[in-house]
Amino acid sequence: MAYDSDNIFAKILRGEIPSEKLYEDENTYVFMDIMPRANGHCLVIPKAPARNMLDATPDQLAACLATVQKMGHAVMKAFGADGVTVQQFNEAAGGQEVFHLHYHVLPRHEGKALRAPGQMADFDVLKSQADQIRAAL
Ligand code: 5GP
């Protein structure tokens, strides 16, 4: 399947729609998920186009995973988490909804389930959680 440069994350990378940015480097960009399934739920994406893991280059995957690890440490510290869940979906049948490669980074607390998907965040709360993560980086 071809990469569609009109996907939402491509628009975020171009600055055409806003995002709550947490971190960026030469190859990756990190921002808050607007429908967080846990406090501090963030998304790591490559700056260069890739639809998902299946068409990404090994360098893109390596860059993303290095940033995922960095964000894992940051969200653990920011929220006093006990663990981190990393999710990554490929194609609609694999659960993917936005077709630009992304990794979900979810801080986890012992015994606490993820929230149901599809619930929009309160933007003031999202921003204050982003401040906590930025401070932990
Ligand atoms: P997936 O493709 O992995 O199933 O999920 C896409 C994720 O992107 C969802 O967790 C959803 O909440 C998030 N998302 C969808 N649209 C936007 C958006 O416009 N901004 C941000 N920050 N996140 C989004």
PDB file of C-alpha atoms and ligand atoms in Angstrom:
ATOM      1  CA  MET A   1       0.000   0.000   0.000  1.00  0.00           C
ATOM      2  CA  ALA A   2       1.277   3.484  -0.870  1.00  0.00           C
ATOM      3  CA  TYR A   3       2.070   6.244   1.620  1.00  0.00           C
ATOM      4  CA  ASP A   4      -0.607   8.968   1.643  1.00  0.00           C
ATOM      5  CA  SER A   5       0.991  12.330   2.451  1.00  0.00           C
ATOM      6  CA  ASP A   6      -2.406  13.718   3.526  1.00  0.00           C
ATOM      7  CA  ASN A   7      -2.524  11.563   6.675  1.00  0.00           C
ATOM      8  CA  ILE A   8      -2.916  13.396  10.003  1.00  0.00           C
ATOM      9  CA  PHE A   9       0.618  12.745  11.243  1.00  0.00           C
ATOM     10  CA  ALA A  10       2.135  14.026   7.988  1.00  0.00           C
ATOM     11  CA  LYS A  11       0.084  17.207   8.526  1.00  0.00           C
ATOM     12  CA  ILE A  12       1.403  17.433  12.103  1.00  0.00           C
ATOM     13  CA  LEU A  13       4.987  17.078  10.831  1.00  0.00           C
ATOM     14  CA  ARG A  14       4.377  19.868   8.298  1.00  0.00           C
ATOM     15  CA  GLY A  15       2.881  22.063  11.044  1.00  0.00           C
ATOM     16  CA  GLU A  16      -0.478  22.187   9.268  1.00  0.00           C
ATOM     17  CA  ILE A  17      -2.298  20.958  12.369  1.00  0.00           C
ATOM     18  CA  PRO A  18      -1.179  21.485  15.977  1.00  0.00           C
ATOM     19  CA  SER A  19       0.316  18.870  18.276  1.00  0.00           C
ATOM     20  CA  GLU A  20       1.584  18.859  21.859  1.00  0.00           C
ATOM     21  CA  LYS A  21       5.239  18.266  21.078  1.00  0.00           C
ATOM     22  CA  LEU A  22       7.424  16.475  23.609  1.00  0.00           C
ATOM     23  CA  TYR A  23      10.682  15.842  21.765  1.00  0.00           C
ATOM     24  CA  GLU A  24      12.311  15.783  18.363  1.00  0.00           C
ATOM     25  CA  ASP A  25      15.644  14.899  16.862  1.00  0.00           C
ATOM     26  CA  GLU A  26      16.928  14.622  13.308  1.00  0.00           C
ATOM     27  CA  ASN A  27      14.844  11.543  12.473  1.00  0.00           C
ATOM     28  CA  THR A  28      11.944  11.343  14.922  1.00  0.00           C
ATOM     29  CA  TYR A  29       9.156  13.468  16.438  1.00  0.00           C
ATOM     30  CA  VAL A  30       7.156  12.795  19.626  1.00  0.00           C
ATOM     31  CA  PHE A  31       3.801  14.249  20.684  1.00  0.00           C
ATOM     32  CA  MET A  32       0.875  13.531  22.996  1.00  0.00           C
ATOM     33  CA  ASP A  33      -1.919  11.240  21.779  1.00  0.00           C
ATOM     34  CA  ILE A  34      -5.163  13.270  21.802  1.00  0.00           C
ATOM     35  CA  MET A  35      -7.168  10.234  22.925  1.00  0.00           C
ATOM     36  CA  PRO A  36      -4.847   8.951  25.650  1.00  0.00           C
ATOM     37  CA  ARG A  37      -5.428   5.471  27.001  1.00  0.00           C
ATOM     38  CA  ALA A  38      -3.201   6.277  30.000  1.00  0.00           C
ATOM     39  CA  ASN A  39      -1.860   9.517  31.476  1.00  0.00           C
ATOM     40  CA  GLY A  40       1.253  10.366  29.454  1.00  0.00           C
ATOM     41  CA  HIS A  41       0.281   8.300  26.376  1.00  0.00           C
ATOM     42  CA  CYS A  42       2.514   9.620  23.598  1.00  0.00           C
ATOM     43  CA  LEU A  43       3.353   8.755  19.993  1.00  0.00           C
ATOM     44  CA  VAL A  44       6.794   8.389  18.397  1.00  0.00           C
ATOM     45  CA  ILE A  45       6.943   8.855  14.616  1.00  0.00           C
ATOM     46  CA  PRO A  46       9.690   9.014  12.003  1.00  0.00           C
ATOM     47  CA  LYS A  47      10.041  12.359  10.215  1.00  0.00           C
ATOM     48  CA  ALA A  48      10.506  10.660   6.854  1.00  0.00           C
ATOM     49  CA  PRO A  49       7.432   9.052   5.260  1.00  0.00           C
ATOM     50  CA  ALA A  50       6.647   5.425   6.122  1.00  0.00           C
ATOM     51  CA  ARG A  51       3.160   3.934   6.107  1.00  0.00           C
ATOM     52  CA  ASN A  52       3.977   1.463   8.881  1.00  0.00           C
ATOM     53  CA  MET A  53       6.605  -1.075   9.960  1.00  0.00           C
ATOM     54  CA  LEU A  54       6.176  -3.046   6.741  1.00  0.00           C
ATOM     55  CA  ASP A  55       7.575  -0.390   4.387  1.00  0.00           C
ATOM     56  CA  ALA A  56       9.879   1.431   6.852  1.00  0.00           C
ATOM     57  CA  THR A  57      13.630   1.234   6.389  1.00  0.00           C
ATOM     58  CA  PRO A  58      15.785  -0.465   9.038  1.00  0.00           C
ATOM     59  CA  ASP A  59      17.256   2.971   9.831  1.00  0.00           C
ATOM     60  CA  GLN A  60      13.800   4.460  10.422  1.00  0.00           C
ATOM     61  CA  LEU A  61      12.876   1.562  12.702  1.00  0.00           C
ATOM     62  CA  ALA A  62      16.135   1.882  14.634  1.00  0.00           C
ATOM     63  CA  ALA A  63      15.702   5.644  15.057  1.00  0.00           C
ATOM     64  CA  CYS A  64      12.120   5.215  16.249  1.00  0.00           C
ATOM     65  CA  LEU A  65      13.012   2.512  18.755  1.00  0.00           C
ATOM     66  CA  ALA A  66      15.866   4.588  20.204  1.00  0.00           C
ATOM     67  CA  THR A  67      13.358   7.406  20.749  1.00  0.00           C
ATOM     68  CA  VAL A  68      10.751   4.972  22.121  1.00  0.00           C
ATOM     69  CA  GLN A  69      13.308   3.866  24.732  1.00  0.00           C
ATOM     70  CA  LYS A  70      14.091   7.488  25.623  1.00  0.00           C
ATOM     71  CA  MET A  71      10.384   8.287  26.004  1.00  0.00           C
ATOM     72  CA  GLY A  72       9.822   5.105  28.007  1.00  0.00           C
ATOM     73  CA  HIS A  73      12.307   6.311  30.603  1.00  0.00           C
ATOM     74  CA  ALA A  74      10.804   9.818  30.555  1.00  0.00           C
ATOM     75  CA  VAL A  75       7.190   8.696  31.094  1.00  0.00           C
ATOM     76  CA  MET A  76       8.240   6.250  33.830  1.00  0.00           C
ATOM     77  CA  LYS A  77       9.960   9.112  35.649  1.00  0.00           C
ATOM     78  CA  ALA A  78       7.229  11.691  34.976  1.00  0.00           C
ATOM     79  CA  PHE A  79       4.375   9.529  36.272  1.00  0.00           C
ATOM     80  CA  GLY A  80       6.156   7.260  38.749  1.00  0.00           C
ATOM     81  CA  ALA A  81       5.073   4.351  36.544  1.00  0.00           C
ATOM     82  CA  ASP A  82       5.789   0.683  37.237  1.00  0.00           C
ATOM     83  CA  GLY A  83       6.173  -0.224  33.564  1.00  0.00           C
ATOM     84  CA  VAL A  84       5.664   0.848  29.970  1.00  0.00           C
ATOM     85  CA  THR A  85       3.561  -0.668  27.191  1.00  0.00           C
ATOM     86  CA  VAL A  86       4.676  -0.070  23.587  1.00  0.00           C
ATOM     87  CA  GLN A  87       2.113  -0.683  20.841  1.00  0.00           C
ATOM     88  CA  GLN A  88       2.529  -0.528  17.073  1.00  0.00           C
ATOM     89  CA  PHE A  89      -0.136  -1.539  14.519  1.00  0.00           C
ATOM     90  CA  ASN A  90       0.196  -2.359  10.808  1.00  0.00           C
ATOM     91  CA  GLU A  91      -2.634  -1.918   8.278  1.00  0.00           C
ATOM     92  CA  ALA A  92      -6.335  -1.726   9.152  1.00  0.00           C
ATOM     93  CA  ALA A  93      -6.527  -5.448   9.812  1.00  0.00           C
ATOM     94  CA  GLY A  94      -3.662  -5.028  12.274  1.00  0.00           C
ATOM     95  CA  GLY A  95      -5.470  -2.236  14.135  1.00  0.00           C
ATOM     96  CA  GLN A  96      -3.822   0.752  12.410  1.00  0.00           C
ATOM     97  CA  GLU A  97      -5.974   3.867  11.976  1.00  0.00           C
ATOM     98  CA  VAL A  98      -3.422   6.531  11.006  1.00  0.00           C
ATOM     99  CA  PHE A  99      -1.195   5.463   8.141  1.00  0.00           C
ATOM    100  CA  HIS A 100       2.125   7.022   9.135  1.00  0.00           C
ATOM    101  CA  LEU A 101       4.346   4.684  11.179  1.00  0.00           C
ATOM    102  CA  HIS A 102       3.926   5.325  14.905  1.00  0.00           C
ATOM    103  CA  TYR A 103       4.705   3.723  18.234  1.00  0.00           C
ATOM    104  CA  HIS A 104       2.409   4.225  21.224  1.00  0.00           C
ATOM    105  CA  VAL A 105       4.292   4.688  24.516  1.00  0.00           C
ATOM    106  CA  LEU A 106       2.016   4.109  27.513  1.00  0.00           C
ATOM    107  CA  PRO A 107       3.164   4.449  31.129  1.00  0.00           C
ATOM    108  CA  ARG A 108       1.575   1.696  33.245  1.00  0.00           C
ATOM    109  CA  HIS A 109       0.798   1.280  36.921  1.00  0.00           C
ATOM    110  CA  GLU A 110       0.482  -2.081  38.608  1.00  0.00           C
ATOM    111  CA  GLY A 111      -3.106  -3.366  38.418  1.00  0.00           C
ATOM    112  CA  LYS A 112      -4.413  -0.381  36.416  1.00  0.00           C
ATOM    113  CA  ALA A 113      -6.046  -1.156  33.055  1.00  0.00           C
ATOM    114  CA  LEU A 114      -5.744   1.046  29.995  1.00  0.00           C
ATOM    115  CA  ARG A 115      -8.702   3.362  29.376  1.00  0.00           C
ATOM    116  CA  ALA A 116     -11.057   2.483  26.501  1.00  0.00           C
ATOM    117  CA  PRO A 117      -9.955   3.936  23.138  1.00  0.00           C
ATOM    118  CA  GLY A 118     -11.612   6.933  21.497  1.00  0.00           C
ATOM    119  CA  GLN A 119     -12.003   9.301  24.462  1.00  0.00           C
ATOM    120  CA  MET A 120     -10.789  12.821  23.675  1.00  0.00           C
ATOM    121  CA  ALA A 121      -8.435  14.389  26.235  1.00  0.00           C
ATOM    122  CA  ASP A 122      -9.045  17.606  28.140  1.00  0.00           C
ATOM    123  CA  PHE A 123      -6.424  19.844  26.506  1.00  0.00           C
ATOM    124  CA  ASP A 124      -5.387  21.619  29.727  1.00  0.00           C
ATOM    125  CA  VAL A 125      -4.760  18.245  31.372  1.00  0.00           C
ATOM    126  CA  LEU A 126      -2.886  17.032  28.270  1.00  0.00           C
ATOM    127  CA  LYS A 127      -0.660  20.098  28.336  1.00  0.00           C
ATOM    128  CA  SER A 128       0.125  19.733  32.024  1.00  0.00           C
ATOM    129  CA  GLN A 129       0.999  16.040  31.506  1.00  0.00           C
ATOM    130  CA  ALA A 130       3.201  17.055  28.556  1.00  0.00           C
ATOM    131  CA  ASP A 131       4.969  19.566  30.856  1.00  0.00           C
ATOM    132  CA  GLN A 132       5.692  16.715  33.292  1.00  0.00           C
ATOM    133  CA  ILE A 133       7.195  14.576  30.502  1.00  0.00           C
ATOM    134  CA  ARG A 134       9.250  17.451  29.068  1.00  0.00           C
ATOM    135  CA  ALA A 135      10.625  18.115  32.566  1.00  0.00           C
ATOM    136  CA  ALA A 136      11.602  14.442  32.913  1.00  0.00           C
ATOM    137  CA  LEU A 137      13.470  14.367  29.578  1.00  0.00           C
TER     138      LEU A 137
HETATM  139  P1  5GP B   1      -3.486   3.617  15.555  1.00  0.00           P
HETATM  140  O1  5GP B   1      -3.317   4.023  14.106  1.00  0.00           O
HETATM  141  O2  5GP B   1      -2.216   3.146  16.174  1.00  0.00           O
HETATM  142  O3  5GP B   1      -4.613   2.652  15.761  1.00  0.00           O
HETATM  143  O4  5GP B   1      -3.948   4.883  16.377  1.00  0.00           O
HETATM  144  C1  5GP B   1      -3.734   6.209  16.006  1.00  0.00           C
HETATM  145  C2  5GP B   1      -3.614   7.047  17.257  1.00  0.00           C
HETATM  146  O5  5GP B   1      -3.509   8.396  16.852  1.00  0.00           O
HETATM  147  C3  5GP B   1      -4.803   6.950  18.218  1.00  0.00           C
HETATM  148  O6  5GP B   1      -4.335   6.594  19.491  1.00  0.00           O
HETATM  149  C4  5GP B   1      -5.409   8.340  18.197  1.00  0.00           C
HETATM  150  O7  5GP B   1      -5.882   8.736  19.443  1.00  0.00           O
HETATM  151  C5  5GP B   1      -4.256   9.207  17.733  1.00  0.00           C
HETATM  152  N1  5GP B   1      -4.657  10.371  16.966  1.00  0.00           N
HETATM  153  C6  5GP B   1      -5.553  10.385  15.946  1.00  0.00           C
HETATM  154  N2  5GP B   1      -5.664  11.632  15.444  1.00  0.00           N
HETATM  155  C7  5GP B   1      -4.805  12.408  16.151  1.00  0.00           C
HETATM  156  C8  5GP B   1      -4.475  13.798  16.094  1.00  0.00           C
HETATM  157  O8  5GP B   1      -4.987  14.576  15.287  1.00  0.00           O
HETATM  158  N3  5GP B   1      -3.548  14.254  16.982  1.00  0.00           N
HETATM  159  C9  5GP B   1      -2.959  13.424  17.897  1.00  0.00           C
HETATM  160  N4  5GP B   1      -2.071  13.974  18.722  1.00  0.00           N
HETATM  161  N5  5GP B   1      -3.249  12.108  17.982  1.00  0.00           N
HETATM  162  C10 5GP B   1      -4.152  11.612  17.126  1.00  0.00           C
END
